[in-house]
XYZ file of C-alpha atoms in Angstrom:
349
model
C -0.261 -23.240 0.030
C 1.209 -22.104 -3.283
C 2.094 -18.675 -1.969
C 5.769 -19.532 -2.404
C 5.303 -18.473 -6.016
C 5.735 -14.874 -5.039
C 8.730 -15.405 -2.842
C 10.769 -13.847 -5.545
C 9.867 -11.149 -3.107
C 13.000 -11.977 -1.221
C 14.113 -10.126 -4.288
C 12.969 -7.146 -2.269
C 14.426 -6.514 1.161
C 14.761 -3.714 3.625
C 18.071 -1.957 3.300
C 19.218 -3.682 5.470
C 16.668 -4.375 8.195
C 19.113 -4.084 11.075
C 20.472 -0.797 9.741
C 16.984 0.528 9.104
C 15.957 -0.122 12.672
C 19.023 1.249 14.378
C 19.663 4.298 12.241
C 16.164 5.495 11.530
C 14.474 4.747 14.785
C 17.088 5.242 17.439
C 15.314 6.747 20.415
C 15.228 6.559 24.175
C 11.966 4.635 24.315
C 12.414 0.876 24.392
C 10.445 -0.850 21.658
C 9.196 -4.414 21.421
C 11.072 -6.816 19.200
C 9.745 -7.526 15.762
C 7.427 -10.517 15.789
C 8.227 -13.207 13.228
C 6.104 -16.284 12.620
C 5.373 -18.738 9.867
C 2.173 -18.054 7.922
C 0.981 -18.042 4.309
C 3.574 -20.667 3.459
C 6.451 -18.314 4.259
C 8.147 -16.348 7.043
C 6.157 -13.271 8.071
C 7.678 -10.420 10.050
C 5.975 -7.311 11.468
C 7.538 -4.406 13.360
C 5.236 -1.677 14.679
C 8.099 0.089 16.473
C 6.936 2.476 19.230
C 3.290 1.438 18.839
C 3.943 -2.280 19.165
C 2.166 -4.390 21.767
C 1.528 -8.059 22.335
C -2.163 -7.485 21.737
C -1.553 -5.778 18.407
C 0.775 -8.523 17.208
C -1.670 -11.193 18.352
C -4.463 -9.569 16.330
C -2.279 -9.220 13.232
C -1.103 -12.827 13.245
C -4.557 -14.204 14.026
C -5.724 -12.417 10.880
C -2.806 -13.814 8.858
C -3.670 -17.316 9.994
C -7.334 -16.802 9.056
C -6.304 -15.797 5.542
C -3.907 -18.747 5.364
C -6.612 -21.204 6.327
C -9.046 -19.876 3.703
C -6.564 -19.713 0.811
C -4.375 -22.751 1.467
C -4.158 -25.163 -1.454
C -2.824 -27.913 0.836
C -5.664 -27.919 3.381
C -8.573 -29.968 2.129
C -11.061 -27.889 4.099
C -9.898 -24.503 2.787
C -12.231 -22.516 0.544
C -9.795 -22.710 -2.369
C -9.379 -26.484 -2.069
C -13.134 -26.962 -1.939
C -13.680 -24.767 -5.011
C -11.000 -26.691 -6.921
C -12.412 -30.059 -5.851
C -15.836 -29.148 -7.250
C -14.563 -27.798 -10.582
C -17.021 -28.684 -13.329
C -19.484 -30.022 -10.769
C -21.040 -27.216 -8.746
C -20.587 -23.777 -7.240
C -19.062 -23.599 -3.765
C -19.898 -21.140 -0.992
C -16.830 -19.174 0.119
C -15.874 -16.584 2.709
C -15.973 -12.945 1.623
C -12.141 -12.832 1.835
C -11.850 -15.464 -0.866
C -14.625 -14.012 -2.997
C -13.013 -10.563 -2.914
C -9.518 -11.813 -3.819
C -10.746 -14.052 -6.643
C -12.899 -11.235 -8.058
C -9.937 -8.866 -7.839
C -7.727 -11.445 -9.544
C -10.240 -11.777 -12.369
C -10.290 -8.001 -12.766
C -6.506 -7.988 -13.193
C -6.758 -10.927 -15.594
C -9.147 -8.929 -17.748
C -7.018 -5.793 -17.565
C -3.815 -7.636 -18.523
C -5.473 -9.838 -21.168
C -4.674 -12.933 -19.149
C -0.999 -12.201 -18.405
C -2.104 -12.596 -14.811
C -4.532 -15.517 -14.569
C -5.687 -17.066 -11.257
C -6.675 -20.306 -13.052
C -3.028 -21.146 -13.778
C -3.195 -23.918 -11.161
C -3.057 -26.887 -13.602
C 0.179 -25.557 -15.114
C 1.709 -24.836 -11.703
C 0.999 -28.422 -10.659
C 2.328 -29.818 -13.942
C 5.700 -28.103 -13.642
C 5.998 -28.641 -9.861
C 8.548 -25.859 -9.512
C 9.857 -25.490 -5.960
C 8.708 -28.987 -5.090
C 10.412 -32.376 -5.116
C 8.434 -33.162 -8.281
C 9.827 -30.333 -10.433
C 10.225 -31.442 -14.055
C 9.877 -30.343 -17.669
C 6.512 -31.643 -18.891
C 6.003 -32.792 -22.449
C 4.343 -30.556 -24.997
C 1.452 -33.019 -25.055
C 0.942 -32.603 -21.304
C 1.017 -28.822 -21.582
C -1.396 -28.845 -24.513
C -3.768 -31.043 -22.500
C -4.077 -28.573 -19.594
C -3.889 -25.250 -21.446
C -7.665 -25.292 -22.179
C -8.218 -25.417 -18.399
C -6.355 -22.136 -17.885
C -8.894 -19.448 -18.703
C -10.021 -16.810 -16.225
C -13.219 -16.337 -18.231
C -14.379 -19.784 -17.091
C -14.725 -18.685 -13.462
C -18.318 -17.932 -12.491
C -18.814 -15.562 -9.568
C -22.133 -15.442 -7.691
C -22.301 -12.558 -5.185
C -25.514 -13.893 -3.652
C -27.689 -11.682 -1.508
C -25.569 -11.587 1.631
C -22.140 -12.183 3.162
C -22.744 -15.913 3.622
C -24.114 -16.700 0.162
C -21.167 -15.838 -2.085
C -20.207 -18.676 -4.433
C -17.489 -19.526 -6.954
C -17.802 -22.080 -9.743
C -14.996 -23.303 -12.001
C -16.921 -24.256 -15.103
C -14.732 -27.104 -16.335
C -13.540 -30.225 -14.532
C -9.799 -30.164 -13.938
C -9.593 -26.392 -13.483
C -7.950 -25.058 -10.348
C -7.290 -21.680 -8.796
C -3.794 -20.698 -7.750
C -3.700 -17.399 -5.882
C 0.019 -17.438 -5.118
C 0.443 -14.263 -7.137
C -2.060 -12.165 -5.211
C -3.033 -13.553 -1.777
C -0.003 -12.227 0.094
C -0.771 -8.794 -1.318
C -4.262 -9.011 0.148
C -2.816 -10.132 3.472
C -0.412 -7.165 3.509
C -3.299 -4.787 2.852
C -5.182 -6.352 5.744
C -2.172 -5.807 7.995
C -2.155 -2.129 6.955
C -5.879 -1.865 7.683
C -5.439 -3.232 11.204
C -2.424 -1.017 11.852
C -4.540 1.974 10.831
C -7.384 0.961 13.125
C -4.930 0.908 16.030
C -3.474 4.306 15.177
C -0.031 2.887 14.472
C 2.238 5.609 13.127
C 4.926 3.526 11.451
C 5.431 -0.157 10.735
C 7.178 -2.595 8.457
C 5.237 -5.627 7.270
C 7.304 -8.243 5.433
C 5.324 -11.273 4.259
C 7.997 -13.433 2.707
C 9.337 -10.433 0.804
C 6.059 -8.670 0.038
C 7.022 -5.488 1.855
C 4.597 -2.895 3.160
C 6.200 0.196 4.683
C 3.288 1.663 6.607
C 2.887 5.267 7.740
C 5.838 7.640 7.875
C 9.091 7.529 9.762
C 9.308 9.494 12.970
C 12.467 11.340 11.994
C 10.924 12.518 8.719
C 13.340 10.609 6.507
C 12.235 8.331 3.678
C 11.587 4.652 3.776
C 14.253 2.869 1.714
C 13.511 -0.527 0.181
C 16.328 -2.231 -1.704
C 15.942 -4.202 -4.923
C 18.312 -7.091 -5.518
C 20.609 -7.529 -8.463
C 18.723 -10.282 -10.325
C 21.975 -11.607 -11.811
C 23.647 -11.899 -8.397
C 20.814 -11.998 -5.846
C 23.158 -12.825 -2.971
C 25.489 -9.956 -3.823
C 25.208 -6.204 -3.618
C 21.737 -4.706 -4.035
C 21.152 -2.923 -7.328
C 18.932 -0.039 -6.262
C 16.876 1.415 -3.469
C 13.426 2.931 -3.845
C 12.763 5.850 -1.510
C 9.361 7.172 -0.454
C 7.953 9.158 2.445
C 4.486 7.669 2.998
C 2.850 4.233 3.047
C 3.649 2.002 0.073
C 3.903 -1.655 -0.748
C 6.900 -2.842 -2.767
C 6.683 -6.220 -4.527
C 9.253 -7.763 -6.873
C 8.944 -10.698 -9.265
C 12.039 -12.281 -10.754
C 13.224 -15.530 -12.268
C 16.078 -16.145 -9.815
C 14.415 -17.256 -6.565
C 12.297 -20.274 -7.541
C 13.649 -22.360 -10.384
C 15.325 -25.573 -11.450
C 17.762 -26.329 -14.256
C 17.567 -29.075 -16.849
C 20.102 -29.603 -19.643
C 21.536 -26.153 -19.049
C 18.160 -24.380 -19.201
C 16.678 -22.548 -16.206
C 12.940 -23.033 -15.664
C 11.492 -20.548 -13.197
C 8.129 -20.146 -11.487
C 6.617 -17.296 -13.543
C 4.561 -19.278 -16.027
C 2.957 -17.627 -19.020
C -0.698 -18.758 -18.910
C -0.959 -18.597 -22.700
C 2.107 -20.670 -23.631
C 2.224 -22.949 -20.609
C 5.972 -22.356 -20.176
C 8.008 -20.221 -17.784
C 8.315 -16.869 -19.505
C 11.641 -16.487 -21.287
C 12.487 -12.844 -21.930
C 15.151 -10.259 -21.277
C 13.742 -9.226 -17.910
C 15.700 -9.823 -14.720
C 13.021 -8.558 -12.358
C 10.025 -6.273 -12.069
C 9.249 -4.183 -8.999
C 5.850 -2.559 -8.456
C 5.278 0.251 -5.945
C 1.709 0.935 -4.842
C -0.396 1.896 -1.829
C -2.352 -1.279 -2.640
C -0.300 -4.410 -2.018
C -2.836 -6.653 -3.749
C -2.361 -4.492 -6.842
C 1.431 -4.588 -6.571
C 1.374 -8.359 -6.125
C -0.758 -9.121 -9.180
C 0.866 -6.528 -11.428
C 4.423 -7.670 -10.695
C 3.588 -11.066 -12.207
C 1.687 -9.601 -15.148
C 4.400 -7.026 -15.855
C 7.095 -9.693 -15.947
C 5.169 -11.551 -18.652
C 4.067 -8.450 -20.566
C 7.417 -6.668 -20.575
C 7.845 -2.897 -20.221
C 6.490 -1.844 -23.614
C 3.143 -3.620 -23.224
C 2.890 -2.900 -19.504
C 3.230 0.857 -19.943
C 0.544 0.780 -22.624
C -2.099 -0.554 -20.254
C -1.033 0.381 -16.712
C 0.336 3.457 -14.932
C 1.033 1.951 -11.517
C 4.698 2.665 -10.699
C 6.963 -0.061 -12.064
C 10.688 -0.676 -12.358
C 12.037 -3.212 -14.873
C 15.627 -4.442 -14.587
C 16.594 -5.897 -17.953
C 19.171 -8.542 -18.775
C 21.754 -5.963 -19.862
C 21.335 -4.161 -16.504
C 19.490 -1.263 -18.099
C 16.362 -0.078 -16.311
C 12.998 1.115 -17.523
C 10.904 2.792 -14.863
C 7.706 4.746 -14.469
C 7.997 8.507 -14.440
C 6.415 8.490 -10.966
C 9.656 6.987 -9.639
C 11.886 9.748 -10.998
C 13.756 11.208 -8.031
C 12.896 8.180 -5.878
C 15.481 5.707 -7.191
C 18.866 5.500 -5.500
C 21.571 3.622 -7.417
C 23.523 1.311 -5.099
C 25.481 -0.506 -7.805
C 26.881 1.748 -10.529
C 26.386 -0.895 -13.228
C 22.628 -0.216 -12.953
C 22.847 3.520 -13.658
C 21.268 3.372 -17.140
C 17.693 4.346 -16.210
C 15.060 5.424 -18.745
C 11.818 6.857 -17.358
C 8.530 6.429 -19.180
């Protein structure tokens, strides 16, 4: 499954997890350990603290595995694989999960003028970033597949019931890649289930797509750290603080990449040029109650840059630029904690 494309999200981490758990939630009641399992092509971790139970964790991970099976690009029987296999041939019936996520992805594609495009699959395959086949394709190869990357060539048929929804890729060779949005949907589903069980506080971390659910028992803020994109294994740059449920998703060029002749080629491909986006942005972090929104917008914002992003979207965003200056949404004023003094130049918009 191509969900590794958003594992720049290890660009976002809890500050730090062990400290968060011991300092913020120290109490006399013994809590269950966090459950961690592989799903969605990454490592998924959920901690429901005092409300944790084996039954709750079982339900959450069963749901994650259902989503994985429907969206996997490596399973031939998944909905996404079947839609891609029938590109240019016929419409394919899909589960409502898949229909909803693809429709949502198309909505973001329209809103961002294609900066986020779920039909980027042919380019992702061509570059092979984060695989053993990673390479720099020729301009001729890129030019050959660019006409296949066009969100407007996805036909959605809602049908007349839950079992009659269909998706049709209008041209042969097209393929969907939902690596930039599916983990966000999965995180939202985790939040939905937590709510149904009356869970008061939880941390969901799906390969770095973080959802801090509910509010902390001691009344203090959640704190989610954002890495220094220039030294991702060093000291964190900032922390974002908030009291209530929010998802925090980061996209950056430093987690998934390869180098050729001194040039770094990363996984955030511009659907219009066919190349990994080269700009002055180190990373983009989106904060939203909707993780599917944060997931899609973090990719789009990286390609758009702060000036264009703030023209079309008001969802809270934080851009770390190459010179370590920061441009952030006004909504985040008072919620950003500087952890590394070299990132203190913050301009709010």
